Short mmCIF file of C-alpha atoms in Angstrom, two decimals:
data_model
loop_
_atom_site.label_atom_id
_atom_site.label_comp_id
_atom_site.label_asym_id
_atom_site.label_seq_id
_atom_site.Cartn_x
_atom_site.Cartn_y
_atom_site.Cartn_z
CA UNK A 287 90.45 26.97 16.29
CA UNK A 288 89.11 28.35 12.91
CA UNK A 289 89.40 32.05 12.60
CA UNK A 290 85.97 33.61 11.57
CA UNK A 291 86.57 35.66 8.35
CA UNK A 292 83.38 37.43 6.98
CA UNK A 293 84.19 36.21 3.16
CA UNK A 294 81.00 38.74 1.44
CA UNK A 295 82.33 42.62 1.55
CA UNK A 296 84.65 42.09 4.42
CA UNK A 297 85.56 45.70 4.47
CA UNK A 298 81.76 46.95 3.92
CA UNK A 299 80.57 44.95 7.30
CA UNK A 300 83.40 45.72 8.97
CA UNK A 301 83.62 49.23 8.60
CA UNK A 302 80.42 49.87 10.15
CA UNK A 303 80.94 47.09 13.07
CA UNK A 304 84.69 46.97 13.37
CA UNK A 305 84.62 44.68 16.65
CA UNK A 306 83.07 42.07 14.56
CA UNK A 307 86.68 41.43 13.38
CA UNK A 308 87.51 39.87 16.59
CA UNK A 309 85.36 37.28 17.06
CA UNK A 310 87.00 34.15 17.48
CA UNK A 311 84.63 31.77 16.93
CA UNK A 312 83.82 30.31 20.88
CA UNK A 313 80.51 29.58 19.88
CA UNK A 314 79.53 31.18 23.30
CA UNK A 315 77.41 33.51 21.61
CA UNK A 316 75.09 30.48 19.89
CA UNK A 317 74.50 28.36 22.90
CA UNK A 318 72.08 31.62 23.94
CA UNK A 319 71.03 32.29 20.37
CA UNK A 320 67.51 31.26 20.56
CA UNK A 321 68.30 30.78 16.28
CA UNK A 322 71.14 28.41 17.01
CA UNK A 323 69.21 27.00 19.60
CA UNK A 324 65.63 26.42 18.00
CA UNK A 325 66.28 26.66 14.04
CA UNK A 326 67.19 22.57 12.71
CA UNK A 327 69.99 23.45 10.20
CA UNK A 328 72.26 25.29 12.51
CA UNK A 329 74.22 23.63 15.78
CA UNK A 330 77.18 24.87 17.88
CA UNK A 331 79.91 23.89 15.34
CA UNK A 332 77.71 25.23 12.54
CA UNK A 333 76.11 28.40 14.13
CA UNK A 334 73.33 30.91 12.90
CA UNK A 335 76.39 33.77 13.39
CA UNK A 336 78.62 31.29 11.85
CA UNK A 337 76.98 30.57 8.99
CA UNK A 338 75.71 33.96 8.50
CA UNK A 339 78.88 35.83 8.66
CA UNK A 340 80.29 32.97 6.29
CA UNK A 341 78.16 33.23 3.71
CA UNK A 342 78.68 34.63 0.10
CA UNK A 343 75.86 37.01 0.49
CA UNK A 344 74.30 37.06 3.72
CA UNK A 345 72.00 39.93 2.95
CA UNK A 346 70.57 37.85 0.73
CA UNK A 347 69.39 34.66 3.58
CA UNK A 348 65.86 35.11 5.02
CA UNK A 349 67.00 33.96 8.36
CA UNK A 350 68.77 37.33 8.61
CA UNK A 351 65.15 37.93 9.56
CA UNK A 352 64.88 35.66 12.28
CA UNK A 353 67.30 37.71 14.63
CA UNK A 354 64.82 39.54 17.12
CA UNK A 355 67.73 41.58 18.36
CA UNK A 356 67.18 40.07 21.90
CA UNK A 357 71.19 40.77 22.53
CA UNK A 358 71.98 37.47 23.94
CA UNK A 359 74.92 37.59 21.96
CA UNK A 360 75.84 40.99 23.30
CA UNK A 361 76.04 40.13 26.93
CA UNK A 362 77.46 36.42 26.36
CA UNK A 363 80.32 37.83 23.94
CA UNK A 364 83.64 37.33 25.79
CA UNK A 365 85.54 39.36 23.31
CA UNK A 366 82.76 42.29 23.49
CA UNK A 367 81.49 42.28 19.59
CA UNK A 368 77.90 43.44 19.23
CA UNK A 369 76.50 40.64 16.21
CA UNK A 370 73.27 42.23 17.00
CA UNK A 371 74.54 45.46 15.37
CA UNK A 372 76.17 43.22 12.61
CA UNK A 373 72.43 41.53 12.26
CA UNK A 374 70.48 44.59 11.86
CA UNK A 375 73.04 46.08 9.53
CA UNK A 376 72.92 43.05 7.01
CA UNK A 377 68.89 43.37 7.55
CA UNK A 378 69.08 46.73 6.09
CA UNK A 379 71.44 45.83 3.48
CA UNK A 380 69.25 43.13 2.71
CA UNK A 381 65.42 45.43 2.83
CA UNK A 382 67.74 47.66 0.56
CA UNK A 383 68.84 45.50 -2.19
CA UNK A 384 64.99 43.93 -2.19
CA UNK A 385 65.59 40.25 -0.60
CA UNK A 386 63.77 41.06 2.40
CA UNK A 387 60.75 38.92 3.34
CA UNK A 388 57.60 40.43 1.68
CA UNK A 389 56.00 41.09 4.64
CA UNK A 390 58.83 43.56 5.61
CA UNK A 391 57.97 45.47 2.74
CA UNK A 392 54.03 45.46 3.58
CA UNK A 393 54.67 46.61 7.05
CA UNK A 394 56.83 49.57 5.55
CA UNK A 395 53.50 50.88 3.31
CA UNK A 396 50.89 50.04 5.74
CA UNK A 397 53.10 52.31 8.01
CA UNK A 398 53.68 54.72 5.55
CA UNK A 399 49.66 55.10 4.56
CA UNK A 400 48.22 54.77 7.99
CA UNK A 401 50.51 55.57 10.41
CA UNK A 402 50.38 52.28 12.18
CA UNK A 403 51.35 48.86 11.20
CA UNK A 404 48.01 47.13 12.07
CA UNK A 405 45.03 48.15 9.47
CA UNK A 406 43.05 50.30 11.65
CA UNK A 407 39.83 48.75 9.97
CA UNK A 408 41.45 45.59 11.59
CA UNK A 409 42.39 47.46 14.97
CA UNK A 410 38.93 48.73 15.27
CA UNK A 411 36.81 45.20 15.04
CA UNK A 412 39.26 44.23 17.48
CA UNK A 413 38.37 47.85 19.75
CA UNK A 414 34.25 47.61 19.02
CA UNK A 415 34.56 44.07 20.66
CA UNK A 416 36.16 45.30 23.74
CA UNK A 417 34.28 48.09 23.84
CA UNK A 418 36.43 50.51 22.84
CA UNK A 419 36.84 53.60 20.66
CA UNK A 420 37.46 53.87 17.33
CA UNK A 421 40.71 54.74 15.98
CA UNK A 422 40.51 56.99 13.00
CA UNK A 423 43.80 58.08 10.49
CA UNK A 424 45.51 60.83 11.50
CA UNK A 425 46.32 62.98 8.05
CA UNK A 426 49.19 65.30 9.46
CA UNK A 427 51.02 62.53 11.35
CA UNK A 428 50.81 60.40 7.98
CA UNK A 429 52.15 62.71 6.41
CA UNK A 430 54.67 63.57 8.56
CA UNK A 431 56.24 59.93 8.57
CA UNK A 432 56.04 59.67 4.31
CA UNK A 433 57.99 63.29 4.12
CA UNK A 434 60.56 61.44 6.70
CA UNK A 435 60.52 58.45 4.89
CA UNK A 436 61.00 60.44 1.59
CA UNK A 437 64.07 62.68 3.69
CA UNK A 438 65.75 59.66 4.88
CA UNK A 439 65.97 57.72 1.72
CA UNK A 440 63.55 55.02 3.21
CA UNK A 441 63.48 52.95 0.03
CA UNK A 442 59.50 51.49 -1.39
CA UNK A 443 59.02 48.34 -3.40
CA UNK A 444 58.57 48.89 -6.75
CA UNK A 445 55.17 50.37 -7.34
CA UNK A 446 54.92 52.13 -4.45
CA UNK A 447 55.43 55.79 -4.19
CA UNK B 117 50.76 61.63 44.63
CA UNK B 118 49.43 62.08 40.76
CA UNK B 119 52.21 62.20 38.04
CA UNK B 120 51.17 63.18 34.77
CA UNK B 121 52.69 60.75 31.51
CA UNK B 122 52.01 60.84 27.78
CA UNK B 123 50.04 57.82 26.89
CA UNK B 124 51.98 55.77 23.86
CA UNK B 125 50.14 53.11 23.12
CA UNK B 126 52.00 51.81 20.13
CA UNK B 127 50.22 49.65 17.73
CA UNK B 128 49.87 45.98 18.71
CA UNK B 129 48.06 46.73 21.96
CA UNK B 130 45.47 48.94 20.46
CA UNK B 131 44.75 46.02 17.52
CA UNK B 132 45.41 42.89 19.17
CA UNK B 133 44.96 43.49 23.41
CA UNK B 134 42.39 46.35 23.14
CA UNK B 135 41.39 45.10 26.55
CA UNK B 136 45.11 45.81 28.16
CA UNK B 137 44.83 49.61 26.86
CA UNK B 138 41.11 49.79 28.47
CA UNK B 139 42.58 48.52 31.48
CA UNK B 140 45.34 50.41 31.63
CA UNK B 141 43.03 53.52 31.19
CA UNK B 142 41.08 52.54 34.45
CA UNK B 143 43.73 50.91 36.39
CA UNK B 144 46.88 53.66 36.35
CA UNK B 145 45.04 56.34 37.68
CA UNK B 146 44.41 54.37 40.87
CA UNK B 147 47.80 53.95 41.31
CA UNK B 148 49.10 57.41 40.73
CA UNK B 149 49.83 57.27 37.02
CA UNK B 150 47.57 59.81 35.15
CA UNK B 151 47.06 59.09 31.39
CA UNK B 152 47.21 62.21 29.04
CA UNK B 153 46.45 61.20 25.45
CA UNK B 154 47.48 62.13 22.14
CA UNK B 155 46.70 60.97 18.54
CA UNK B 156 50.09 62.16 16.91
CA UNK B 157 51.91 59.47 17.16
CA UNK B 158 52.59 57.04 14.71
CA UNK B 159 54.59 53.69 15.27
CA UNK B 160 57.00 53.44 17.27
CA UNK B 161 58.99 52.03 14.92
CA UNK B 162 59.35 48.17 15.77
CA UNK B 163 63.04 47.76 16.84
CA UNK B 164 63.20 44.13 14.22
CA UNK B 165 62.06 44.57 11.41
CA UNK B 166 61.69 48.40 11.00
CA UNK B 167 64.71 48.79 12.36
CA UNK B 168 66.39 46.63 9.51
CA UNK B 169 64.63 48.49 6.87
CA UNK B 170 66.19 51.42 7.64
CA UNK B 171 68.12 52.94 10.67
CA UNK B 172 68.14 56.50 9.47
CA UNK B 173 64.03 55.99 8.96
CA UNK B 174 63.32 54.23 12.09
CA UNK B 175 65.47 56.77 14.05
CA UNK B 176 64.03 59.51 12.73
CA UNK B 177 60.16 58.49 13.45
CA UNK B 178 61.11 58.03 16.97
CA UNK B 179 62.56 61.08 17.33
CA UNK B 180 59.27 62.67 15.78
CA UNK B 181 57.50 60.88 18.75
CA UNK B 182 59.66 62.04 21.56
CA UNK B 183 59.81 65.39 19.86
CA UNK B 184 56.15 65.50 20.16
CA UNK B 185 56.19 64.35 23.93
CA UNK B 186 58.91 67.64 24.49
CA UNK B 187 56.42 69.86 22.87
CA UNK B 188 54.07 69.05 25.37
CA UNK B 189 56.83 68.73 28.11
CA UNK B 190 55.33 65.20 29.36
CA UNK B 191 57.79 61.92 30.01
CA UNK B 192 55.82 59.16 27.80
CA UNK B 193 54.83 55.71 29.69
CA UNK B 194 54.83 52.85 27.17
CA UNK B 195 52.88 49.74 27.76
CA UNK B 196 54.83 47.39 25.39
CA UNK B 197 58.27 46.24 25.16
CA UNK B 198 59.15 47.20 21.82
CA UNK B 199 57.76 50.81 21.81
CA UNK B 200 59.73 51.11 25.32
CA UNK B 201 62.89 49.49 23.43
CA UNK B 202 62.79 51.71 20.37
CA UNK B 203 62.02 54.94 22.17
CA UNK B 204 64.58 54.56 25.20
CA UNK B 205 67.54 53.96 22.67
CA UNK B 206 66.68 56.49 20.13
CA UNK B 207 66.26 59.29 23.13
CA UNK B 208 69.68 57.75 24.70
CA UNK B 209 71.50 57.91 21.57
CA UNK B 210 70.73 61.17 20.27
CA UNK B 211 71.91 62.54 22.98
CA UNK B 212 74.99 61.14 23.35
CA UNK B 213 76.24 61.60 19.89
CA UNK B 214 75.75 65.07 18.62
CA UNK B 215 76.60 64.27 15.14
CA UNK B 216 73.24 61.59 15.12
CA UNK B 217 71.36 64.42 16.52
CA UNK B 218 72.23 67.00 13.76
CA UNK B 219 71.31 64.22 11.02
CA UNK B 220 67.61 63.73 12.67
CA UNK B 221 67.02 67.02 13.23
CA UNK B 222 68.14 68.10 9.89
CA UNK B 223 64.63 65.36 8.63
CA UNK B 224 62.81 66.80 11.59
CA UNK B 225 63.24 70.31 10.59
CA UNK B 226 61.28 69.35 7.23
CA UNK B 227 58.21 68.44 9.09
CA UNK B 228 58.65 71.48 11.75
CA UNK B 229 60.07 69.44 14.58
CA UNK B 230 63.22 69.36 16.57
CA UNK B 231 64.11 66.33 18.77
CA UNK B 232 65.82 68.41 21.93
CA UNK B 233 66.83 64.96 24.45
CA UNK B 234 64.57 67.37 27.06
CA UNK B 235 62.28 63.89 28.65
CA UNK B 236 62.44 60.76 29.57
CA UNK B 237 61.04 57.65 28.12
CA UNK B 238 59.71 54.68 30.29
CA UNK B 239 58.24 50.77 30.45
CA UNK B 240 54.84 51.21 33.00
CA UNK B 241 56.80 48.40 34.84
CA UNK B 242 60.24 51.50 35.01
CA UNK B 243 57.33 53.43 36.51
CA UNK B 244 56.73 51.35 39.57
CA UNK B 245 60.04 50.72 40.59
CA UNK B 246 61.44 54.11 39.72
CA UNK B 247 58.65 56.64 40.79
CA UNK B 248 55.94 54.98 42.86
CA UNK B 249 57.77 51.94 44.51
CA UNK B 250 57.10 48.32 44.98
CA UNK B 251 56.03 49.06 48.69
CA UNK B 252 53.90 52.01 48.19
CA UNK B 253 52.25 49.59 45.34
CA UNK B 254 51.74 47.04 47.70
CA UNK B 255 49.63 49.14 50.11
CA UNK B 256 47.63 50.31 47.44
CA UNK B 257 46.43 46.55 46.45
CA UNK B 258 42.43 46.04 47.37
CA UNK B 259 42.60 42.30 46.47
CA UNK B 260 45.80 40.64 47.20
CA UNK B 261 46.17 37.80 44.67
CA UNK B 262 47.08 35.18 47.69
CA UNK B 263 47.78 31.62 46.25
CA UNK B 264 48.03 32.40 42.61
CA UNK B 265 51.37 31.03 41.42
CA UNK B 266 52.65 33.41 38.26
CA UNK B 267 56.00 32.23 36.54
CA UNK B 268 56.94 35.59 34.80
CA UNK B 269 58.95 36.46 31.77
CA UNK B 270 60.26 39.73 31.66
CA UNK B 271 60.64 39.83 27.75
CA UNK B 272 64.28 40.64 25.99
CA UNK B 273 63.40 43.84 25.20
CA UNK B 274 62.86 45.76 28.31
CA UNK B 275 66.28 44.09 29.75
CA UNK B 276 68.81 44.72 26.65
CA UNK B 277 70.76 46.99 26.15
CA UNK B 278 70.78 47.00 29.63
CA UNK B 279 73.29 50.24 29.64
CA UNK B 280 70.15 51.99 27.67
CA UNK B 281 67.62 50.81 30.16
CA UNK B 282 69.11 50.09 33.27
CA UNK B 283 66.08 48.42 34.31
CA UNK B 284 66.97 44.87 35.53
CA UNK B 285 69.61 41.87 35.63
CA UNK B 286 69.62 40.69 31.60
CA UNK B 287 71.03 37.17 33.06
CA UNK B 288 68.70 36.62 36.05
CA UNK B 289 66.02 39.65 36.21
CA UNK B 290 64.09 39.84 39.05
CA UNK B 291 61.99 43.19 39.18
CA UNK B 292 59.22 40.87 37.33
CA UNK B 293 59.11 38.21 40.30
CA UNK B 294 59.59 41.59 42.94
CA UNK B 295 56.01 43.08 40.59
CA UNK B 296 54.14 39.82 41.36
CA UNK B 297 55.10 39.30 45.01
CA UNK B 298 53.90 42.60 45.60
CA UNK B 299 50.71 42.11 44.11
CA UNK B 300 50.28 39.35 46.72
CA UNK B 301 51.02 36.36 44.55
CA UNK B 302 53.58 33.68 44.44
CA UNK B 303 56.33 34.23 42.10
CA UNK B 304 57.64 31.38 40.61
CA UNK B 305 61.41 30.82 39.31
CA UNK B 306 62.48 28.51 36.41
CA UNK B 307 65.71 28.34 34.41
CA UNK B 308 64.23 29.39 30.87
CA UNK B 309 63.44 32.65 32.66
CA UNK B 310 64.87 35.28 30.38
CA UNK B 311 64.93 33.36 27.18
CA UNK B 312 63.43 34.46 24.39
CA UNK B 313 59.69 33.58 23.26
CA UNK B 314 60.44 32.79 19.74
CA UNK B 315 57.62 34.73 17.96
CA UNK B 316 61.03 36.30 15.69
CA UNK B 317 61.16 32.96 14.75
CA UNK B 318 57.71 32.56 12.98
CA UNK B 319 57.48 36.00 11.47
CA UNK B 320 60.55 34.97 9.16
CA UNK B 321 59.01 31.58 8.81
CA UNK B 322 60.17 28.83 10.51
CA UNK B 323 57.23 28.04 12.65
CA UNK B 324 58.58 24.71 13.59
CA UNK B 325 61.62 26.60 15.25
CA UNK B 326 59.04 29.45 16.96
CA UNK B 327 56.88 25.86 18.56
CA UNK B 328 60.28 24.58 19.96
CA UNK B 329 61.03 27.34 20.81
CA UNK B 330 57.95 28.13 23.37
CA UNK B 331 57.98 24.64 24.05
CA UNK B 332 61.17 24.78 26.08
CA UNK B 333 59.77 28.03 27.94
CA UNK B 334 55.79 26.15 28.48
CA UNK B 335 58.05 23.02 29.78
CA UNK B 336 59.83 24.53 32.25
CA UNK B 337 56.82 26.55 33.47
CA UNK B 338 54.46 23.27 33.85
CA UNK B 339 57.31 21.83 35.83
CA UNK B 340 57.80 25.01 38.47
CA UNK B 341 54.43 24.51 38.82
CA UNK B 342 52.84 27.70 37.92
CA UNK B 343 49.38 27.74 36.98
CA UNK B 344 49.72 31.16 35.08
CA UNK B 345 52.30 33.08 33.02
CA UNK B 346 52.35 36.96 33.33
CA UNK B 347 54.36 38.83 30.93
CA UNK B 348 54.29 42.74 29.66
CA UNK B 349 55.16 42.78 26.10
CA UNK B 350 52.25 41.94 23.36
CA UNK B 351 54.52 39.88 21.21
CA UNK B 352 55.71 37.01 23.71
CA UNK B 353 51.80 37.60 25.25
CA UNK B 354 50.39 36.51 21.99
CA UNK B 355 53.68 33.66 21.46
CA UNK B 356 52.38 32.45 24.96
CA UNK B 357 48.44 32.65 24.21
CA UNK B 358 48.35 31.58 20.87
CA UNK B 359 51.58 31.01 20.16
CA UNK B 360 51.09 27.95 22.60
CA UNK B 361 47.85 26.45 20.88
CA UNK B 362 49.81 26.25 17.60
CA UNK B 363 52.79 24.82 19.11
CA UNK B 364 50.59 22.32 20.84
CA UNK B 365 50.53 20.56 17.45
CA UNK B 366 53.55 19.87 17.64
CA UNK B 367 53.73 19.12 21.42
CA UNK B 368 50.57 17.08 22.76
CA UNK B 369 52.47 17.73 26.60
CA UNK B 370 51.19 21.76 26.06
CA UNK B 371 47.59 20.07 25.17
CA UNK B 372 47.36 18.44 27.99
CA UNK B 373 48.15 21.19 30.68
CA UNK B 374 48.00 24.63 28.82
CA UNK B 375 48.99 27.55 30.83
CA UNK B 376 46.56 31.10 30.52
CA UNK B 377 48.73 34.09 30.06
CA UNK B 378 48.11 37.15 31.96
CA UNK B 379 49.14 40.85 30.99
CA UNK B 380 50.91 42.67 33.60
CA UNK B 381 47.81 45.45 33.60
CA UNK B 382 45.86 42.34 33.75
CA UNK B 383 47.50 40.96 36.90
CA UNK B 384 47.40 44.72 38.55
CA UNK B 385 43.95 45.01 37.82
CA UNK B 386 43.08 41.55 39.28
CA UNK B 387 45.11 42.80 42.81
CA UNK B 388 42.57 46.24 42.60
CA UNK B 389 39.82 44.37 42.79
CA UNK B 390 38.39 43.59 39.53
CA UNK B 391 37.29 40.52 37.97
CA UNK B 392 38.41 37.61 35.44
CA UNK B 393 35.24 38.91 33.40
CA UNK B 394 36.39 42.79 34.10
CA UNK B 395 40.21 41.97 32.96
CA UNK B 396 38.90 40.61 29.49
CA UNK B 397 39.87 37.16 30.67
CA UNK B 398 37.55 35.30 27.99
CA UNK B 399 39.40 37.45 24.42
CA UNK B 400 42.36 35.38 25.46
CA UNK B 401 42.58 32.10 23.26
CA UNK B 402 43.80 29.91 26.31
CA UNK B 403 40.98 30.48 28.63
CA UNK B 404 41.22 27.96 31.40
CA UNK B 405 38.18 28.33 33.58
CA UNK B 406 39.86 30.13 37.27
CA UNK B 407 37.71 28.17 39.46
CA UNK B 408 40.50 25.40 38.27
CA UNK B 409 43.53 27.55 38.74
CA UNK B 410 43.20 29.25 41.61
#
């Protein structure tokens, strides 16, 4: 059996996930991936963890993306790694360095200037059909996020404050 | 009794199943959950995708939620599975690791908040098993739902990390089937049970992936023979109400016996007595008529 070595920043992943070392490659983990499972490219011997942790730069694949952090992985895993920690770490790595999918970036300023991730002009055609109130913005809470955003290094796309 | 919980609504119920928050407004306080609102809080943020932006970000706008739930010393109910999954681990963590805690609270400061770990965060569906009980529920039902067969789906995110949220069996949950019995309908088991929807699937692209995906799920379901799904998370309500008419393209089987969704609110509200009009029943996209169903 083929040792799983993470070839892109070994030390960088690892550091911040260190059970990720021992994974063994079982494939245990993939048959309850709903990636490996669903997604055409990837299969037991060639997994969505598999391929992900072999890759050059993984931060840079979209399907990064596609984990929904459903932690299938984490209860199947016989040697106790959490990939779902691994996943979400690459994710960031990946919104970070700018290869994220564009609409991770649009949810990130519709956040930042509304407070919610839905328009609320959207959000309240949707309300005045059910018969609901309106929503309206609320200026302190927007603000509070951005000044948290600005504190925690949350990084913009270019062109955005 | 009356227990008093801060409202979160989060952001896709308000925009997407306005009807489930009316409900919900209507419906809880007949069961001994009293709604008290605010308009402080922003998203929760989403545990996918916000999440992977940033961790430090997303852990810090939680905290500014729960913070504001302390300063009005109320436990917040959630009504979706992400704002429930977000909000329980940020609380849980930042109390167990000090260090994490000093981090947030050195952003909060900034903004005049402190996140203390002082209340608790819970699903609506933590809320009936842990404070008003599955049989107290059951004697509070006006309309029992008697021959409607619900297959239900529990959604990842309110059953991992199950050492977080302690709410059900990850591998074979059953508080969902426990919820529908006691509403006086037929539960109905099949093996795709806790698998996930798929709707991660499309949002990075790969729609074809998302429809087989639901596929296997809508399979299994026709075959147990339910004639409704019930689930309480927005996402894998909208993968199984529209989700399904897309995937359909794909799958002609789903065309020819579609399956309605049902929220969980919608389901309660059904066993207190209101209608398929009341629930909102026609702003679903898979609208079977119920004479045909039930």
């Amino acid at each position: 059996m083929k040792v799983l070595r993470l070839k892109f920043e070994k030390n960088e992943i690892i550091k911040k996930n260190t059970a990720v070392e021992i994974c063994f490659k079982c494939s245990t983990c993939s048959k309850f991936c709903p990636i490996t499972q669903n997604v055409n490219k990837y299969n037991l011997e060639d997994s969505f963890v598999t391929q992900l942790f072999e890759a050059e730069k993984p931060e840079a694949l979209n399907d990064v993306w596609m984990c929904c952090a459903c932690e299938k992985c984490v209860i199947t895993c016989p040697q106790d790694t959490n990939p779902t920690e691994a996943f979400t770490n690459l994710k960031e790595k990946s919104y970070q360095e700018g290869h994220a999918p564009n609409i991770v970036y649009r949810l990130v300023d519709q956040l930042l200037q509304e407070g919610t991730v839905y328009s609320i002009k959207f959000t309240n055609t949707a309300r005045k059909r059910a018969g609901l109130q309106e929503i309206a913005k609320n200026e302190k809470s927007v603000c509070e996020i951005n000044i948290l955003a600005e504190k925690t290094g949350l990084k913009r796309r270019e062109g955005q404050k | 009794m009356i227990a008093s919980y801060l409202f979160f609504k989060g952001c896709t119920i308000p925009a997407s199943l306005p009807n489930v928050e009316k409900l919900a407004r209507e419906i809880l306080p007949e069961i001994g959950i009293n709604l008290v609102e605010s308009d402080e809080f922003t998203c929760c943020p989403d545990p996918i995708r916000l999440q992977g932006a940033s961790q430090y970000f997303w852990m810090a706008s939680a905290a500014r939620n729960i913070a504001i739930a302390e300063e009005k010393k109320l436990n917040i109910m959630t009504l979706c599975n992400g704002c429930e999954n977000t909000l329980a681990i940020v609380n849980y963590k930042l109390r167990k690791n000090s260090e994490l805690k000093r981090r947030v609270n050195e952003v909060l400061k900034e903004i005049g908040r402190e996140f203390k770990g002082t209340i608790k965060v819970r699903h609506f569906l933590q809320i009936l098993k842990e404070d008003i009980g599955l049989n107290n529920l059951k004697k509070m039902i006006k309309n029992p739902l008697t021959g409607l067969k619900v297959a239900g789906h529990p959604g990842c995110h309110l059953l991992m990390p199950n050492d977080i949220l302690k709410f059900d069996n990850p591998v074979d949950p059953e508080f969902y089937d426990q919820f529908i019995a006691a509403l006086g309908a037929t539960p109905v088991d099949y093996l795709t049970k806790s698998d996930c929807c798929g709707v991660s699937l499309s949002l990075a692209g790969d729609q074809e992936a998302s429809n087989r995906c639901i596929q296997n799920k809508l399979i299994d379901i026709q075959l147990s023979g339910a004639r409704f799904i019930s689930t309480a998370c927005p996402a894998c309500f909208n993968q199984f109400d529209f989700g399904q008419i897309i995937a359909a393209r794909d799958y002609p089987q789903l065309q020819e016996k579609p399956i309605p969704v049902l929220y969980a609110i919608e389901l309660l509200a059904l066993a207190m007595g209101r209608s398929f009009d009341d629930i909102g029943y026609n702003l679903h996209r898979i609208k079977i008529p119920v004479e045909e169903m039930v």
